[in-house]
Coordinates of C-alpha atoms in Angstrom, one line a residue:
M1 CA -23.3 -4.4 -4.9
S2 CA -21.6 -7.1 -2.8
A3 CA -20.5 -9.1 -5.8
M4 CA -18.7 -6.0 -7.1
Y5 CA -16.7 -5.7 -3.9
E6 CA -15.9 -9.4 -3.9
L7 CA -14.6 -9.1 -7.5
R8 CA -12.6 -6.1 -6.7
Y9 CA -11.1 -7.9 -3.6
F10 CA -10.3 -10.9 -5.7
L11 CA -8.6 -9.0 -8.4
E12 CA -6.6 -6.9 -5.9
K13 CA -5.6 -10.0 -4.0
R14 CA -4.7 -12.2 -6.9
G15 CA -3.5 -9.4 -9.4
F16 CA 0.0 -8.4 -10.3
E17 CA -0.1 -5.6 -7.8
V18 CA 1.3 -3.2 -10.4
C19 CA -1.0 -0.3 -9.4
S20 CA -0.4 -0.7 -5.7
R21 CA 3.3 -0.9 -6.0
L22 CA 3.6 1.9 -8.5
A23 CA 1.4 4.0 -6.2
E24 CA 3.4 3.3 -3.2
R25 CA 6.5 4.4 -5.0
L26 CA 4.9 7.6 -6.3
G27 CA 3.3 8.4 -3.0
M28 CA -0.3 8.3 -4.5
K29 CA -3.5 6.2 -3.8
A30 CA -3.6 3.0 -5.7
K31 CA -7.1 3.9 -6.8
H32 CA -5.9 6.9 -8.8
V33 CA -3.2 4.8 -10.6
R34 CA -5.9 2.2 -11.5
I35 CA -8.1 5.0 -12.9
F36 CA -5.2 6.4 -14.9
F37 CA -4.5 3.0 -16.5
I38 CA -8.2 2.5 -17.3
Y39 CA -8.4 5.9 -19.0
L40 CA -5.2 5.3 -20.9
S41 CA -6.5 2.1 -22.2
F42 CA -9.7 3.8 -23.5
F43 CA -8.0 6.7 -25.1
S44 CA -5.1 4.8 -26.6
L45 CA -7.1 1.8 -27.8
G46 CA -5.4 -0.7 -25.5
A47 CA -1.9 0.7 -25.1
G48 CA -2.6 1.3 -21.4
F49 CA -3.3 -2.4 -20.9
A50 CA -0.1 -3.3 -22.8
L51 CA 1.8 -0.9 -20.6
Y52 CA 0.3 -2.5 -17.5
L53 CA 1.4 -5.9 -18.7
V54 CA 5.0 -4.7 -19.3
F55 CA 5.0 -3.3 -15.7
A56 CA 3.7 -6.6 -14.4
F57 CA 6.4 -8.5 -16.2
W58 CA 9.1 -6.1 -15.1
L59 CA 7.9 -6.3 -11.4
R60 CA 7.7 -10.1 -11.6
M61 CA 11.4 -10.3 -12.9
K62 CA 12.5 -7.7 -10.2
D63 CA 11.0 -9.9 -7.5
L64 CA 12.8 -13.0 -8.7

């Protein structure tokens, strides 16, 4: 179980921070936004992941 927490910490620390920033703006928990993207990816055959990458790119450009 410890390896799972380490992986989660690594991904949250080094990720694009899309879910946490979106959750902050919407006033939600980041966990719920992550679950939304996961379910969207499963049900739409990867479109949720593509949407995540678009948000990541948009946030990166906004930060620059």
